[in-house]
Tab-separated table of C-alpha atoms in Angstrom:
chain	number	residue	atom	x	y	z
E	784	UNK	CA	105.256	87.967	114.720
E	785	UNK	CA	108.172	87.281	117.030
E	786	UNK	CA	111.464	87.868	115.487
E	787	UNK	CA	113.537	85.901	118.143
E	788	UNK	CA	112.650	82.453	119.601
E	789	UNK	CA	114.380	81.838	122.830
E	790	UNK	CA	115.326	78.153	124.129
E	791	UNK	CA	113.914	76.567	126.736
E	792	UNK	CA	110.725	78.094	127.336
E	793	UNK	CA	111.275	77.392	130.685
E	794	UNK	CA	114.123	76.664	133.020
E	795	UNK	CA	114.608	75.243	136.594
E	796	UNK	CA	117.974	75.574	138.162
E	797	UNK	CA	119.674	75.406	141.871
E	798	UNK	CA	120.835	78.472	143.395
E	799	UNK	CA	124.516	79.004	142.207
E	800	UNK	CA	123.961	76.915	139.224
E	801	UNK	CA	124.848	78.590	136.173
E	802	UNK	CA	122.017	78.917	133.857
E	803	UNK	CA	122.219	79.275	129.990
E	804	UNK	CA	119.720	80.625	127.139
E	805	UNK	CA	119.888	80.712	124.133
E	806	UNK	CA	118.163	82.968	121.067
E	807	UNK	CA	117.625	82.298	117.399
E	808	UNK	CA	116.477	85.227	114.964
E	809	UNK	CA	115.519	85.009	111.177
E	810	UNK	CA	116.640	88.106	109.561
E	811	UNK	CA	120.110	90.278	109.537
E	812	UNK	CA	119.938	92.152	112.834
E	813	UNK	CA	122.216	95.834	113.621
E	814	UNK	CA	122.445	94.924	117.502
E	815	UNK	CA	121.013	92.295	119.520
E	816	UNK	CA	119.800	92.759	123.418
E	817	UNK	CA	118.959	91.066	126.273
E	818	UNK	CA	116.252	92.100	128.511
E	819	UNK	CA	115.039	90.806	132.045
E	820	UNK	CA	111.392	91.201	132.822
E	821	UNK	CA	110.435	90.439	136.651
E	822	UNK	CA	106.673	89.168	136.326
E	823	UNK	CA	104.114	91.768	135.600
E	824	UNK	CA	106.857	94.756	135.350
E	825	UNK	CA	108.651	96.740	133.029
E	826	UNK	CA	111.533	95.096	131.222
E	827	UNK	CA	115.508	95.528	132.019
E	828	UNK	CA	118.412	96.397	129.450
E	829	UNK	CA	120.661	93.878	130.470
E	830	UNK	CA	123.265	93.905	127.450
E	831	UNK	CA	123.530	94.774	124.100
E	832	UNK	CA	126.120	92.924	121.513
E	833	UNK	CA	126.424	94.687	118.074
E	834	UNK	CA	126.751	92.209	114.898
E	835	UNK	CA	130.333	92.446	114.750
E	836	UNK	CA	130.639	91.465	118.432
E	837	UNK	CA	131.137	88.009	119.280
E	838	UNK	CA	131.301	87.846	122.915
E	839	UNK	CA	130.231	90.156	125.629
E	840	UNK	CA	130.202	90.617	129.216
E	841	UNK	CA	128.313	92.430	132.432
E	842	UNK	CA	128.955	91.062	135.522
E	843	UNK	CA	127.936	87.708	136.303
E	844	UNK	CA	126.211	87.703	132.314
E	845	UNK	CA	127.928	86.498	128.931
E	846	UNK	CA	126.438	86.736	125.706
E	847	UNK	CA	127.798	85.064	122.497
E	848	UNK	CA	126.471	86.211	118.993
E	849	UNK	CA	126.858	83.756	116.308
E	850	UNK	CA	125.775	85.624	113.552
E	851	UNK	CA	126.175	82.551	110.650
E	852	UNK	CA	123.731	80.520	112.780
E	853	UNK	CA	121.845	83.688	113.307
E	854	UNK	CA	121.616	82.217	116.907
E	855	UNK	CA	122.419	84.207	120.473
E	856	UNK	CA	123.372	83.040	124.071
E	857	UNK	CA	122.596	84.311	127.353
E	858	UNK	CA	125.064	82.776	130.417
E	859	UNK	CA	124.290	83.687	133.683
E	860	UNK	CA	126.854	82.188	136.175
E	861	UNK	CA	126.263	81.593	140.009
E	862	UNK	CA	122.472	82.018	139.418
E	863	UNK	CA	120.955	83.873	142.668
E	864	UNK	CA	117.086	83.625	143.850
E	865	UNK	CA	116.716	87.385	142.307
E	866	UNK	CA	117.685	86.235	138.729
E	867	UNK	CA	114.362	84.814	139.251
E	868	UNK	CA	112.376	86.516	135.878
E	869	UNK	CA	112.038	86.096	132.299
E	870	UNK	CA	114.614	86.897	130.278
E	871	UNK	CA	114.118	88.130	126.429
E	872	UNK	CA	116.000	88.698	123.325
E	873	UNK	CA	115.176	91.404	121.240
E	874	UNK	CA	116.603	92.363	117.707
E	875	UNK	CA	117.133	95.627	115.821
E	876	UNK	CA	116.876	94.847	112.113
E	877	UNK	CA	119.633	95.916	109.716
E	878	UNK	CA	118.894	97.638	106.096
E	879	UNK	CA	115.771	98.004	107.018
E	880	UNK	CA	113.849	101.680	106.375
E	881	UNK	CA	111.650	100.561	109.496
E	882	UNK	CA	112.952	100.653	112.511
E	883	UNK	CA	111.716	98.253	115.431
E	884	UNK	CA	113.396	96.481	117.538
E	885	UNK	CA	111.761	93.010	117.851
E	886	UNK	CA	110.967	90.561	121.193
E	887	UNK	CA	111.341	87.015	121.241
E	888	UNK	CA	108.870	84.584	123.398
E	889	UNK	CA	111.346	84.483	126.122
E	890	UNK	CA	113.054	82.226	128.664
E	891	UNK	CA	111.127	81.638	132.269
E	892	UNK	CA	114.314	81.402	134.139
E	893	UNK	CA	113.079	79.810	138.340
E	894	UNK	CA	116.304	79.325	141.044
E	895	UNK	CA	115.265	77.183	143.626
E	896	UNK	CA	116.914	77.848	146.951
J	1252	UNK	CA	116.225	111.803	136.924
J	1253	UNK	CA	112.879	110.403	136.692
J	1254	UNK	CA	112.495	106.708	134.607
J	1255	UNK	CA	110.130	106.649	131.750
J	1256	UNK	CA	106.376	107.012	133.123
J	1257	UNK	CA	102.871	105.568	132.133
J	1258	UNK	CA	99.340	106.292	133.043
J	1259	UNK	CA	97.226	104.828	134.051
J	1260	UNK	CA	98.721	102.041	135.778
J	1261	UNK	CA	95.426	100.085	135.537
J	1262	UNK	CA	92.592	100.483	133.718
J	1263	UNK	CA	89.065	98.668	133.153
J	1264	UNK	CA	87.103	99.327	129.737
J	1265	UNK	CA	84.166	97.457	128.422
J	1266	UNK	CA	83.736	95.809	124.612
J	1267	UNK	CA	83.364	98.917	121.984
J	1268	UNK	CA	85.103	101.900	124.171
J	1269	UNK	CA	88.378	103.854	123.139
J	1270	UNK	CA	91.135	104.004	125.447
J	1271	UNK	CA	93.983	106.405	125.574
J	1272	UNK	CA	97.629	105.736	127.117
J	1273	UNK	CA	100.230	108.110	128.196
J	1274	UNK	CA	103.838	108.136	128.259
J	1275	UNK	CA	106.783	110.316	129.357
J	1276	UNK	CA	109.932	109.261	127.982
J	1277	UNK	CA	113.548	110.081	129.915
J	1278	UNK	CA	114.822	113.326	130.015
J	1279	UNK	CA	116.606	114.006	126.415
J	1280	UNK	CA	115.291	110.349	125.017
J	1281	UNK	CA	113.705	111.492	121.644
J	1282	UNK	CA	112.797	108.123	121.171
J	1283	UNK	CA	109.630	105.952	121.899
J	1284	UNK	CA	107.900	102.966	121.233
J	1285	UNK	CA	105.001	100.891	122.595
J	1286	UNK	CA	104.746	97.424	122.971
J	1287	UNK	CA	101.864	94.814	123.752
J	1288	UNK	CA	102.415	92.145	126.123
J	1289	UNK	CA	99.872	89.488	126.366
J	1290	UNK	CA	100.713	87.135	129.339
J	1291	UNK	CA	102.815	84.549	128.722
J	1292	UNK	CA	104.180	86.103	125.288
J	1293	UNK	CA	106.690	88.685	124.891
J	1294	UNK	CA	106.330	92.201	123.770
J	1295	UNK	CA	104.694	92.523	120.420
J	1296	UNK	CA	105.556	96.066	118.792
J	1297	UNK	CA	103.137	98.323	117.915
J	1298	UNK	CA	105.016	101.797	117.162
J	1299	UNK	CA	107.717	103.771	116.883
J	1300	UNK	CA	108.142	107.705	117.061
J	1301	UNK	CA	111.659	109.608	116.819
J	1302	UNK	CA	111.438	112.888	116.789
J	1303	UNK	CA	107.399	113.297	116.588
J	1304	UNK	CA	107.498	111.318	113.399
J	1305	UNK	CA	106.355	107.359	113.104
J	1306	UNK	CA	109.372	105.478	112.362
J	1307	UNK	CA	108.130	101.818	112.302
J	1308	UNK	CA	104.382	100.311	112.674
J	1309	UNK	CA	103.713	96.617	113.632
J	1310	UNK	CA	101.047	94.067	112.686
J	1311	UNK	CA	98.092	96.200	114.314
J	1312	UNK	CA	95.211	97.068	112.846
J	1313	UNK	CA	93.972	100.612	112.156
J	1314	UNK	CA	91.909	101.200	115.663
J	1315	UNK	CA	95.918	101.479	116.988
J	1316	UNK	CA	96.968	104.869	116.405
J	1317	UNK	CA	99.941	106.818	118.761
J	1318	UNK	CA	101.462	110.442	118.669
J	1319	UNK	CA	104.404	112.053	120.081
J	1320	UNK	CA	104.255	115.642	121.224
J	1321	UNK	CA	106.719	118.340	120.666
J	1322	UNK	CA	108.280	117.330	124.578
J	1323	UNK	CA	108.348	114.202	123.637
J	1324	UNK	CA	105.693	112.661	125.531
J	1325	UNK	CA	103.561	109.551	123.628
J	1326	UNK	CA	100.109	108.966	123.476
J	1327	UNK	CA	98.832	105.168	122.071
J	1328	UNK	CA	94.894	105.258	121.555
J	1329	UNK	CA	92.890	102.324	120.948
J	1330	UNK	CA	89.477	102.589	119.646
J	1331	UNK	CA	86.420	100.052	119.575
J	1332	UNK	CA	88.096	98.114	122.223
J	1333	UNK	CA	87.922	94.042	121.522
J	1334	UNK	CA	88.471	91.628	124.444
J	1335	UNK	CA	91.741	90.451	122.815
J	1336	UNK	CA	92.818	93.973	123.786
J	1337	UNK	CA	93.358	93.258	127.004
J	1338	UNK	CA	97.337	93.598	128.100
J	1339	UNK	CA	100.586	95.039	129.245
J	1340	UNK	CA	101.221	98.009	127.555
J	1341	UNK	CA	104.666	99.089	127.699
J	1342	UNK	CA	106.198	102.428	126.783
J	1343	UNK	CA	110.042	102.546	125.925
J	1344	UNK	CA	112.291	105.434	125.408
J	1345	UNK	CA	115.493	105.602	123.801
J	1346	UNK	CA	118.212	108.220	122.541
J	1347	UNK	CA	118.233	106.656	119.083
J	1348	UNK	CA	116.035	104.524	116.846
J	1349	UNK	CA	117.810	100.960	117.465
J	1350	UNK	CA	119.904	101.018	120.725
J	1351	UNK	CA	118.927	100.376	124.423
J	1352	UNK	CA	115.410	100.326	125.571
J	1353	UNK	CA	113.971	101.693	128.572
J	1354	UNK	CA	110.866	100.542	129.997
J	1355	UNK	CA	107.879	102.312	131.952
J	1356	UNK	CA	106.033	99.446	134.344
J	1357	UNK	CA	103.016	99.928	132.108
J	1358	UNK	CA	99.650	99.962	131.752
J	1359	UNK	CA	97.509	97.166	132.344
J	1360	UNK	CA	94.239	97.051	130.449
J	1361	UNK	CA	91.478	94.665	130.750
J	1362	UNK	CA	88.271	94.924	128.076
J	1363	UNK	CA	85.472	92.862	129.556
């Protein structure tokens, strides 16, 4: 079962748009990550943002953690044709003796030229 | 330093077989997990090792099994192979149990 659900599915934006995506988990989480997977490859650590982080950044990527909504978002600004991928949130759970750290259905993020 | 490694990169079983995946974590990761990726979806996990000792199990049934060796190295084995089977199987490493994942390219299986 998919701990994180990621919104939209898909997304279509000009190059140098910014693009935005946003995550929504169920359960208390330790950390939550982003990860970029370019189609039919390994994933990408992108960023991670502990639960008593509000706001990160990398670059040209922000992430917000709202942890009361239990919701995460991903901001990429000045989108270029290689931020072409899918991009995935992933959770580590917190008080939990099991330890997995759980992929949402990700965001198919396309920059047209 | 060498990324994390899997083999074989592709692989073609029939209905009923047993396969058996490899993976060599990062130098000093002690740390690994494997993941199924069925296209479209995101990774589902399947395990977790730390330290040569199974630290989390997902929603797979028992014909999933997985090892880590005293270097550190993984092994995921799959046994009476089902067509649903067929994937992306992706090896991670980490230093600890919950931080940043590292990903091998994986291991594509197809069961026909």
């Amino acid at each position: 079962s998919q701990q994180g659900e990621e919104d939209p599915q898909a997304l279509s934006i000009q190059e140098g748009e910014n693009a935005t995506m946003n995550c929504s988990y169920k359960t208390s989480i330790n950390n939550l990550q982003w990860y970029r997977q370019n189609s039919g490859r390994g994933l990408v650590h992108l960023i991670l943002i502990r639960s008593n982080e509000r706001e990160k950044h990398s670059g040209r990527l922000r992430v917000t953690l709202d942890t009361s909504k239990k919701s995460s978002s991903l901001l990429i600004t000045a989108s270029r044709a290689a931020d072409t991928a899918s991009y995935f949130c992933a959770t580590a759970p917190a008080y939990s003796s099991a330890s997995k750290i759980i992929f949402g259905s990700g965001t198919r993020l396309s920059i047209r030229p | 330093d060498a990324g994390v490694t899997q083999s074989p990169t592709h692989l073609i079983k029939t209905r009923g077989q047993h396969v058996t995946l490899r993976c060599s974590p990062i130098s000093g990761h002690k740390s690994v997990s494997w993941y199924q990726q069925v296209l479209g979806q995101g990774p589902q996990f399947i395990f977790q090792y730390y330290e040569k000792e199974e630290r989390g199990r997902g929603n797979f049934p028992d014909r999933f099994s997985a090892r880590q060796f005293p270097n550190y190295s993984s092994e995921l084995n799959v046994n009476a192979l089902l067509l649903g089977d067929s994937a992306l199987y992706l090896c991670a490493s980490s230093t600890g149990i919950i931080g940043e994942l590292f990903f091998g390219e994986g291991s594509r299986l197809t069961v026909l």
